[in-house]
């Protein structure tokens, strides 16, 4: 669980867990006392611990990791929501696995309840769980820390 929660590098983060972690190239923005990460079609405001780790990276590009099981359909915590277009709906019996498009990025969402009415082409609201984002340096692929 320690390796799952705090992977030593991007390779380990992508290797541990099924489906694999989503990786998105983001830019860090520190402004007006808030820290956010941005990509095409996506802007997420990070929590205080993540903001401390990212504070020295203002304006820099990083790789953000989001585990599919740490994303939920619908509105969640403020600043952690984004819109996506459903590309693939994979019914797994007790749950659904979604492949969605956000800008030019594909994001997998796992553990969607089986009774959820969703189809290819639908626009959905997705929320990341607070404190569950991972950030990696694009050159070293090591975790970013404060």
PDB file of N, CA and C in Angstrom, residues 21-109:
ATOM      1  N   UNK A  21      -2.515   4.101 -13.835  1.00  0.00           N
ATOM      2  CA  UNK A  21      -2.672   5.524 -13.505  1.00  0.00           C
ATOM      3  C   UNK A  21      -2.753   6.348 -14.782  1.00  0.00           C
ATOM      4  N   UNK A  22      -3.605   7.381 -14.764  1.00  0.00           N
ATOM      5  CA  UNK A  22      -3.669   8.374 -15.837  1.00  0.00           C
ATOM      6  C   UNK A  22      -2.518   9.351 -15.653  1.00  0.00           C
ATOM      7  N   UNK A  23      -1.845   9.714 -16.738  1.00  0.00           N
ATOM      8  CA  UNK A  23      -0.786  10.719 -16.688  1.00  0.00           C
ATOM      9  C   UNK A  23      -1.154  11.866 -17.615  1.00  0.00           C
ATOM     10  N   UNK A  24      -1.051  13.092 -17.098  1.00  0.00           N
ATOM     11  CA  UNK A  24      -1.429  14.276 -17.858  1.00  0.00           C
ATOM     12  C   UNK A  24      -0.330  15.316 -17.702  1.00  0.00           C
ATOM     13  N   UNK A  25       0.114  15.888 -18.808  1.00  0.00           N
ATOM     14  CA  UNK A  25       1.074  16.988 -18.768  1.00  0.00           C
ATOM     15  C   UNK A  25       0.331  18.241 -18.325  1.00  0.00           C
ATOM     16  N   UNK A  26       0.793  18.861 -17.238  1.00  0.00           N
ATOM     17  CA  UNK A  26       0.137  20.049 -16.691  1.00  0.00           C
ATOM     18  C   UNK A  26       1.151  21.159 -16.480  1.00  0.00           C
ATOM     19  N   UNK A  27       0.634  22.372 -16.341  1.00  0.00           N
ATOM     20  CA  UNK A  27       1.442  23.532 -15.981  1.00  0.00           C
ATOM     21  C   UNK A  27       0.965  24.022 -14.629  1.00  0.00           C
ATOM     22  N   UNK A  28       1.905  24.328 -13.745  1.00  0.00           N
ATOM     23  CA  UNK A  28       1.585  24.812 -12.396  1.00  0.00           C
ATOM     24  C   UNK A  28       1.345  26.316 -12.456  1.00  0.00           C
ATOM     25  N   UNK A  29       0.272  26.774 -11.788  1.00  0.00           N
ATOM     26  CA  UNK A  29      -0.055  28.194 -11.700  1.00  0.00           C
ATOM     27  C   UNK A  29      -0.292  28.553 -10.226  1.00  0.00           C
ATOM     28  N   UNK A  30       0.553  29.429  -9.694  1.00  0.00           N
ATOM     29  CA  UNK A  30       0.384  29.933  -8.332  1.00  0.00           C
ATOM     30  C   UNK A  30      -0.052  31.379  -8.467  1.00  0.00           C
ATOM     31  N   UNK A  31      -1.281  31.661  -8.013  1.00  0.00           N
ATOM     32  CA  UNK A  31      -1.810  33.020  -8.128  1.00  0.00           C
ATOM     33  C   UNK A  31      -2.876  33.257  -7.067  1.00  0.00           C
ATOM     34  N   UNK A  32      -2.884  34.443  -6.535  1.00  0.00           N
ATOM     35  CA  UNK A  32      -3.890  34.875  -5.551  1.00  0.00           C
ATOM     36  C   UNK A  32      -4.053  33.880  -4.402  1.00  0.00           C
ATOM     37  N   UNK A  33      -2.944  33.358  -3.919  1.00  0.00           N
ATOM     38  CA  UNK A  33      -2.999  32.477  -2.764  1.00  0.00           C
ATOM     39  C   UNK A  33      -3.475  31.067  -3.055  1.00  0.00           C
ATOM     40  N   UNK A  34      -3.700  30.719  -4.315  1.00  0.00           N
ATOM     41  CA  UNK A  34      -4.140  29.369  -4.674  1.00  0.00           C
ATOM     42  C   UNK A  34      -3.159  28.776  -5.669  1.00  0.00           C
ATOM     43  N   UNK A  35      -3.018  27.465  -5.626  1.00  0.00           N
ATOM     44  CA  UNK A  35      -2.158  26.763  -6.574  1.00  0.00           C
ATOM     45  C   UNK A  35      -3.031  25.837  -7.396  1.00  0.00           C
ATOM     46  N   UNK A  36      -2.895  25.948  -8.711  1.00  0.00           N
ATOM     47  CA  UNK A  36      -3.681  25.115  -9.619  1.00  0.00           C
ATOM     48  C   UNK A  36      -2.753  24.481 -10.643  1.00  0.00           C
ATOM     49  N   UNK A  37      -3.240  23.416 -11.256  1.00  0.00           N
ATOM     50  CA  UNK A  37      -2.547  22.803 -12.386  1.00  0.00           C
ATOM     51  C   UNK A  37      -3.500  22.855 -13.571  1.00  0.00           C
ATOM     52  N   UNK A  38      -2.915  23.122 -14.748  1.00  0.00           N
ATOM     53  CA  UNK A  38      -3.733  23.312 -15.948  1.00  0.00           C
ATOM     54  C   UNK A  38      -3.230  22.454 -17.098  1.00  0.00           C
ATOM     55  N   UNK A  39      -4.179  21.985 -17.883  1.00  0.00           N
ATOM     56  CA  UNK A  39      -3.919  21.302 -19.148  1.00  0.00           C
ATOM     57  C   UNK A  39      -5.090  21.646 -20.051  1.00  0.00           C
ATOM     58  N   UNK A  40      -5.044  21.245 -21.289  1.00  0.00           N
ATOM     59  CA  UNK A  40      -6.148  21.514 -22.206  1.00  0.00           C
ATOM     60  C   UNK A  40      -7.445  20.936 -21.648  1.00  0.00           C
ATOM     61  N   UNK A  41      -8.428  21.796 -21.381  1.00  0.00           N
ATOM     62  CA  UNK A  41      -9.719  21.363 -20.876  1.00  0.00           C
ATOM     63  C   UNK A  41      -9.756  21.044 -19.395  1.00  0.00           C
ATOM     64  N   UNK A  42      -8.708  21.395 -18.661  1.00  0.00           N
ATOM     65  CA  UNK A  42      -8.612  20.969 -17.272  1.00  0.00           C
ATOM     66  C   UNK A  42      -7.912  22.036 -16.433  1.00  0.00           C
ATOM     67  N   UNK A  43      -8.505  22.354 -15.295  1.00  0.00           N
ATOM     68  CA  UNK A  43      -7.873  23.225 -14.302  1.00  0.00           C
ATOM     69  C   UNK A  43      -8.304  22.716 -12.938  1.00  0.00           C
ATOM     70  N   UNK A  44      -7.331  22.258 -12.129  1.00  0.00           N
ATOM     71  CA  UNK A  44      -7.620  21.726 -10.804  1.00  0.00           C
ATOM     72  C   UNK A  44      -6.861  22.536  -9.764  1.00  0.00           C
ATOM     73  N   UNK A  45      -7.546  22.893  -8.689  1.00  0.00           N
ATOM     74  CA  UNK A  45      -6.921  23.583  -7.574  1.00  0.00           C
ATOM     75  C   UNK A  45      -6.478  22.534  -6.565  1.00  0.00           C
ATOM     76  N   UNK A  46      -5.211  22.554  -6.205  1.00  0.00           N
ATOM     77  CA  UNK A  46      -4.665  21.522  -5.320  1.00  0.00           C
ATOM     78  C   UNK A  46      -4.835  21.905  -3.855  1.00  0.00           C
ATOM     79  N   UNK A  47      -4.736  20.902  -2.983  1.00  0.00           N
ATOM     80  CA  UNK A  47      -4.870  21.149  -1.544  1.00  0.00           C
ATOM     81  C   UNK A  47      -3.578  21.758  -0.985  1.00  0.00           C
ATOM     82  N   UNK A  48      -3.584  22.087   0.299  1.00  0.00           N
ATOM     83  CA  UNK A  48      -2.456  22.791   0.917  1.00  0.00           C
ATOM     84  C   UNK A  48      -1.152  22.001   0.844  1.00  0.00           C
ATOM     85  N   UNK A  49      -1.197  20.700   1.103  1.00  0.00           N
ATOM     86  CA  UNK A  49       0.032  19.890   1.062  1.00  0.00           C
ATOM     87  C   UNK A  49       0.597  19.840  -0.350  1.00  0.00           C
ATOM     88  N   UNK A  50      -0.283  19.648  -1.343  1.00  0.00           N
ATOM     89  CA  UNK A  50       0.173  19.625  -2.736  1.00  0.00           C
ATOM     90  C   UNK A  50       0.690  20.998  -3.144  1.00  0.00           C
ATOM     91  N   UNK A  51       0.025  22.071  -2.683  1.00  0.00           N
ATOM     92  CA  UNK A  51       0.460  23.435  -3.006  1.00  0.00           C
ATOM     93  C   UNK A  51       1.871  23.695  -2.476  1.00  0.00           C
ATOM     94  N   UNK A  52       2.169  23.216  -1.259  1.00  0.00           N
ATOM     95  CA  UNK A  52       3.527  23.385  -0.718  1.00  0.00           C
ATOM     96  C   UNK A  52       4.555  22.683  -1.604  1.00  0.00           C
ATOM     97  N   UNK A  53       4.224  21.476  -2.062  1.00  0.00           N
ATOM     98  CA  UNK A  53       5.153  20.719  -2.907  1.00  0.00           C
ATOM     99  C   UNK A  53       5.347  21.379  -4.267  1.00  0.00           C
ATOM    100  N   UNK A  54       4.303  22.052  -4.757  1.00  0.00           N
ATOM    101  CA  UNK A  54       4.366  22.641  -6.099  1.00  0.00           C
ATOM    102  C   UNK A  54       4.777  24.107  -6.111  1.00  0.00           C
ATOM    103  N   UNK A  55       4.903  24.725  -4.939  1.00  0.00           N
ATOM    104  CA  UNK A  55       5.119  26.174  -4.861  1.00  0.00           C
ATOM    105  C   UNK A  55       6.343  26.663  -5.639  1.00  0.00           C
ATOM    106  N   UNK A  56       7.381  25.884  -5.696  1.00  0.00           N
ATOM    107  CA  UNK A  56       8.592  26.315  -6.409  1.00  0.00           C
ATOM    108  C   UNK A  56       8.550  25.965  -7.904  1.00  0.00           C
ATOM    109  N   UNK A  57       7.422  25.468  -8.361  1.00  0.00           N
ATOM    110  CA  UNK A  57       7.302  25.049  -9.765  1.00  0.00           C
ATOM    111  C   UNK A  57       6.365  25.945 -10.566  1.00  0.00           C
ATOM    112  N   UNK A  58       6.069  27.137 -10.073  1.00  0.00           N
ATOM    113  CA  UNK A  58       5.149  28.036 -10.766  1.00  0.00           C
ATOM    114  C   UNK A  58       5.590  28.268 -12.214  1.00  0.00           C
ATOM    115  N   UNK A  59       4.651  28.039 -13.140  1.00  0.00           N
ATOM    116  CA  UNK A  59       4.928  28.224 -14.561  1.00  0.00           C
ATOM    117  C   UNK A  59       5.604  27.044 -15.227  1.00  0.00           C
ATOM    118  N   UNK A  60       6.000  26.041 -14.450  1.00  0.00           N
ATOM    119  CA  UNK A  60       6.696  24.877 -15.005  1.00  0.00           C
ATOM    120  C   UNK A  60       5.720  23.769 -15.378  1.00  0.00           C
ATOM    121  N   UNK A  61       6.161  22.952 -16.289  1.00  0.00           N
ATOM    122  CA  UNK A  61       5.393  21.775 -16.678  1.00  0.00           C
ATOM    123  C   UNK A  61       5.768  20.604 -15.779  1.00  0.00           C
ATOM    124  N   UNK A  62       4.759  19.849 -15.367  1.00  0.00           N
ATOM    125  CA  UNK A  62       4.940  18.631 -14.594  1.00  0.00           C
ATOM    126  C   UNK A  62       4.040  17.560 -15.189  1.00  0.00           C
ATOM    127  N   UNK A  63       4.205  16.347 -14.717  1.00  0.00           N
ATOM    128  CA  UNK A  63       3.301  15.256 -15.084  1.00  0.00           C
ATOM    129  C   UNK A  63       2.431  14.982 -13.861  1.00  0.00           C
ATOM    130  N   UNK A  64       1.117  15.068 -14.054  1.00  0.00           N
ATOM    131  CA  UNK A  64       0.184  14.766 -12.972  1.00  0.00           C
ATOM    132  C   UNK A  64      -0.352  13.355 -13.167  1.00  0.00           C
ATOM    133  N   UNK A  65      -0.384  12.602 -12.089  1.00  0.00           N
ATOM    134  CA  UNK A  65      -0.966  11.265 -12.113  1.00  0.00           C
ATOM    135  C   UNK A  65      -2.258  11.237 -11.317  1.00  0.00           C
ATOM    136  N   UNK A  66      -3.277  10.593 -11.891  1.00  0.00           N
ATOM    137  CA  UNK A  66      -4.563  10.400 -11.208  1.00  0.00           C
ATOM    138  C   UNK A  66      -4.961   8.941 -11.393  1.00  0.00           C
ATOM    139  N   UNK A  67      -5.148   8.237 -10.310  1.00  0.00           N
ATOM    140  CA  UNK A  67      -5.586   6.851 -10.419  1.00  0.00           C
ATOM    141  C   UNK A  67      -7.060   6.814 -10.833  1.00  0.00           C
ATOM    142  N   UNK A  68      -7.418   5.920 -11.777  1.00  0.00           N
ATOM    143  CA  UNK A  68      -8.807   5.834 -12.241  1.00  0.00           C
ATOM    144  C   UNK A  68      -9.809   5.612 -11.109  1.00  0.00           C
ATOM    145  N   UNK A  69      -9.416   4.887 -10.072  1.00  0.00           N
ATOM    146  CA  UNK A  69     -10.325   4.615  -8.953  1.00  0.00           C
ATOM    147  C   UNK A  69     -10.448   5.797  -7.990  1.00  0.00           C
ATOM    148  N   UNK A  70      -9.652   6.850  -8.209  1.00  0.00           N
ATOM    149  CA  UNK A  70      -9.747   8.047  -7.375  1.00  0.00           C
ATOM    150  C   UNK A  70     -10.487   9.170  -8.090  1.00  0.00           C
ATOM    151  N   UNK A  71     -11.170   8.815  -9.185  1.00  0.00           N
ATOM    152  CA  UNK A  71     -12.013   9.753  -9.920  1.00  0.00           C
ATOM    153  C   UNK A  71     -13.460   9.296  -9.792  1.00  0.00           C
ATOM    154  N   UNK A  72     -14.370  10.243  -9.631  1.00  0.00           N
ATOM    155  CA  UNK A  72     -15.785   9.896  -9.528  1.00  0.00           C
ATOM    156  C   UNK A  72     -16.588  10.713 -10.529  1.00  0.00           C
ATOM    157  N   UNK A  73     -17.724  10.169 -10.941  1.00  0.00           N
ATOM    158  CA  UNK A  73     -18.638  10.926 -11.784  1.00  0.00           C
ATOM    159  C   UNK A  73     -19.424  11.878 -10.914  1.00  0.00           C
ATOM    160  N   UNK A  74     -19.612  13.094 -11.389  1.00  0.00           N
ATOM    161  CA  UNK A  74     -20.393  14.086 -10.664  1.00  0.00           C
ATOM    162  C   UNK A  74     -19.524  15.131 -10.008  1.00  0.00           C
ATOM    163  N   UNK A  75     -20.201  16.097  -9.419  1.00  0.00           N
ATOM    164  CA  UNK A  75     -19.538  17.215  -8.748  1.00  0.00           C
ATOM    165  C   UNK A  75     -18.965  16.738  -7.421  1.00  0.00           C
ATOM    166  N   UNK A  76     -17.727  17.069  -7.180  1.00  0.00           N
ATOM    167  CA  UNK A  76     -17.074  16.684  -5.928  1.00  0.00           C
ATOM    168  C   UNK A  76     -16.555  17.905  -5.210  1.00  0.00           C
ATOM    169  N   UNK A  77     -15.375  17.783  -4.628  1.00  0.00           N
ATOM    170  CA  UNK A  77     -14.768  18.878  -3.867  1.00  0.00           C
ATOM    171  C   UNK A  77     -14.536  20.094  -4.773  1.00  0.00           C
ATOM    172  N   UNK A  78     -14.760  21.290  -4.267  1.00  0.00           N
ATOM    173  CA  UNK A  78     -14.536  22.499  -5.067  1.00  0.00           C
ATOM    174  C   UNK A  78     -13.115  22.552  -5.633  1.00  0.00           C
ATOM    175  N   UNK A  79     -13.013  22.948  -6.905  1.00  0.00           N
ATOM    176  CA  UNK A  79     -11.721  23.097  -7.564  1.00  0.00           C
ATOM    177  C   UNK A  79     -11.145  21.824  -8.140  1.00  0.00           C
ATOM    178  N   UNK A  80     -11.803  20.682  -7.915  1.00  0.00           N
ATOM    179  CA  UNK A  80     -11.272  19.403  -8.395  1.00  0.00           C
ATOM    180  C   UNK A  80     -12.174  18.751  -9.444  1.00  0.00           C
ATOM    181  N   UNK A  81     -13.009  19.552 -10.098  1.00  0.00           N
ATOM    182  CA  UNK A  81     -13.977  19.042 -11.073  1.00  0.00           C
ATOM    183  C   UNK A  81     -13.598  19.459 -12.486  1.00  0.00           C
ATOM    184  N   UNK A  82     -13.935  18.613 -13.444  1.00  0.00           N
ATOM    185  CA  UNK A  82     -13.706  18.938 -14.841  1.00  0.00           C
ATOM    186  C   UNK A  82     -14.703  18.183 -15.715  1.00  0.00           C
ATOM    187  N   UNK A  83     -14.866  18.652 -16.944  1.00  0.00           N
ATOM    188  CA  UNK A  83     -15.788  18.028 -17.891  1.00  0.00           C
ATOM    189  C   UNK A  83     -15.018  17.143 -18.857  1.00  0.00           C
ATOM    190  N   UNK A  84     -15.668  16.060 -19.275  1.00  0.00           N
ATOM    191  CA  UNK A  84     -15.045  15.112 -20.200  1.00  0.00           C
ATOM    192  C   UNK A  84     -16.112  14.551 -21.136  1.00  0.00           C
ATOM    193  N   UNK A  85     -15.667  14.040 -22.263  1.00  0.00           N
ATOM    194  CA  UNK A  85     -16.549  13.373 -23.221  1.00  0.00           C
ATOM    195  C   UNK A  85     -16.284  11.872 -23.151  1.00  0.00           C
ATOM    196  N   UNK A  86     -17.341  11.085 -23.003  1.00  0.00           N
ATOM    197  CA  UNK A  86     -17.202   9.634 -22.919  1.00  0.00           C
ATOM    198  C   UNK A  86     -16.847   9.079 -24.294  1.00  0.00           C
ATOM    199  N   UNK A  87     -15.771   8.301 -24.352  1.00  0.00           N
ATOM    200  CA  UNK A  87     -15.319   7.667 -25.594  1.00  0.00           C
ATOM    201  C   UNK A  87     -15.647   6.178 -25.613  1.00  0.00           C
ATOM    202  N   UNK A  88     -15.470   5.502 -24.472  1.00  0.00           N
ATOM    203  CA  UNK A  88     -15.706   4.063 -24.381  1.00  0.00           C
ATOM    204  C   UNK A  88     -16.394   3.770 -23.046  1.00  0.00           C
ATOM    205  N   UNK A  89     -17.433   2.936 -23.096  1.00  0.00           N
ATOM    206  CA  UNK A  89     -18.106   2.451 -21.895  1.00  0.00           C
ATOM    207  C   UNK A  89     -17.880   0.943 -21.843  1.00  0.00           C
ATOM    208  N   UNK A  90     -17.164   0.476 -20.831  1.00  0.00           N
ATOM    209  CA  UNK A  90     -16.890  -0.948 -20.690  1.00  0.00           C
ATOM    210  C   UNK A  90     -17.643  -1.473 -19.467  1.00  0.00           C
ATOM    211  N   UNK A  91     -18.714  -2.209 -19.726  1.00  0.00           N
ATOM    212  CA  UNK A  91     -19.531  -2.784 -18.650  1.00  0.00           C
ATOM    213  C   UNK A  91     -18.811  -4.014 -18.111  1.00  0.00           C
ATOM    214  N   UNK A  92     -18.500  -3.993 -16.824  1.00  0.00           N
ATOM    215  CA  UNK A  92     -17.760  -5.086 -16.206  1.00  0.00           C
ATOM    216  C   UNK A  92     -18.631  -5.920 -15.270  1.00  0.00           C
ATOM    217  N   UNK A  93     -19.935  -5.773 -15.380  1.00  0.00           N
ATOM    218  CA  UNK A  93     -20.847  -6.504 -14.512  1.00  0.00           C
ATOM    219  C   UNK A  93     -21.219  -5.666 -13.313  1.00  0.00           C
ATOM    220  N   UNK A  94     -20.405  -5.689 -12.275  1.00  0.00           N
ATOM    221  CA  UNK A  94     -20.714  -4.954 -11.055  1.00  0.00           C
ATOM    222  C   UNK A  94     -20.322  -3.477 -11.129  1.00  0.00           C
ATOM    223  N   UNK A  95     -19.592  -3.105 -12.157  1.00  0.00           N
ATOM    224  CA  UNK A  95     -19.175  -1.711 -12.324  1.00  0.00           C
ATOM    225  C   UNK A  95     -18.878  -1.419 -13.784  1.00  0.00           C
ATOM    226  N   UNK A  96     -18.669  -0.144 -14.069  1.00  0.00           N
ATOM    227  CA  UNK A  96     -18.363   0.315 -15.424  1.00  0.00           C
ATOM    228  C   UNK A  96     -16.985   0.969 -15.404  1.00  0.00           C
ATOM    229  N   UNK A  97     -16.243   0.762 -16.479  1.00  0.00           N
ATOM    230  CA  UNK A  97     -14.971   1.436 -16.697  1.00  0.00           C
ATOM    231  C   UNK A  97     -15.185   2.393 -17.862  1.00  0.00           C
ATOM    232  N   UNK A  98     -14.832   3.667 -17.683  1.00  0.00           N
ATOM    233  CA  UNK A  98     -15.011   4.664 -18.733  1.00  0.00           C
ATOM    234  C   UNK A  98     -13.676   5.152 -19.250  1.00  0.00           C
ATOM    235  N   UNK A  99     -13.593   5.309 -20.556  1.00  0.00           N
ATOM    236  CA  UNK A  99     -12.478   6.029 -21.185  1.00  0.00           C
ATOM    237  C   UNK A  99     -13.080   7.352 -21.625  1.00  0.00           C
ATOM    238  N   UNK A 100     -12.497   8.458 -21.170  1.00  0.00           N
ATOM    239  CA  UNK A 100     -13.032   9.771 -21.508  1.00  0.00           C
ATOM    240  C   UNK A 100     -11.958  10.618 -22.170  1.00  0.00           C
ATOM    241  N   UNK A 101     -12.398  11.665 -22.848  1.00  0.00           N
ATOM    242  CA  UNK A 101     -11.484  12.612 -23.483  1.00  0.00           C
ATOM    243  C   UNK A 101     -11.631  13.963 -22.806  1.00  0.00           C
ATOM    244  N   UNK A 102     -10.495  14.521 -22.406  1.00  0.00           N
ATOM    245  CA  UNK A 102     -10.431  15.865 -21.842  1.00  0.00           C
ATOM    246  C   UNK A 102      -9.391  16.597 -22.671  1.00  0.00           C
ATOM    247  N   UNK A 103      -9.831  17.524 -23.484  1.00  0.00           N
ATOM    248  CA  UNK A 103      -8.915  18.145 -24.432  1.00  0.00           C
ATOM    249  C   UNK A 103      -8.366  17.058 -25.338  1.00  0.00           C
ATOM    250  N   UNK A 104      -7.056  16.925 -25.386  1.00  0.00           N
ATOM    251  CA  UNK A 104      -6.429  15.896 -26.227  1.00  0.00           C
ATOM    252  C   UNK A 104      -5.974  14.688 -25.406  1.00  0.00           C
ATOM    253  N   UNK A 105      -6.361  14.647 -24.140  1.00  0.00           N
ATOM    254  CA  UNK A 105      -5.918  13.600 -23.229  1.00  0.00           C
ATOM    255  C   UNK A 105      -7.017  12.581 -22.970  1.00  0.00           C
ATOM    256  N   UNK A 106      -6.646  11.313 -22.904  1.00  0.00           N
ATOM    257  CA  UNK A 106      -7.578  10.255 -22.515  1.00  0.00           C
ATOM    258  C   UNK A 106      -7.441  10.010 -21.021  1.00  0.00           C
ATOM    259  N   UNK A 107      -8.576  10.007 -20.332  1.00  0.00           N
ATOM    260  CA  UNK A 107      -8.590   9.767 -18.889  1.00  0.00           C
ATOM    261  C   UNK A 107      -9.535   8.611 -18.600  1.00  0.00           C
ATOM    262  N   UNK A 108      -9.020   7.602 -17.892  1.00  0.00           N
ATOM    263  CA  UNK A 108      -9.804   6.434 -17.496  1.00  0.00           C
ATOM    264  C   UNK A 108     -10.425   6.686 -16.130  1.00  0.00           C
ATOM    265  N   UNK A 109     -11.702   6.346 -16.017  1.00  0.00           N
ATOM    266  CA  UNK A 109     -12.426   6.452 -14.752  1.00  0.00           C
ATOM    267  C   UNK A 109     -12.911   5.051 -14.404  1.00  0.00           C
TER     268      UNK A 109
END
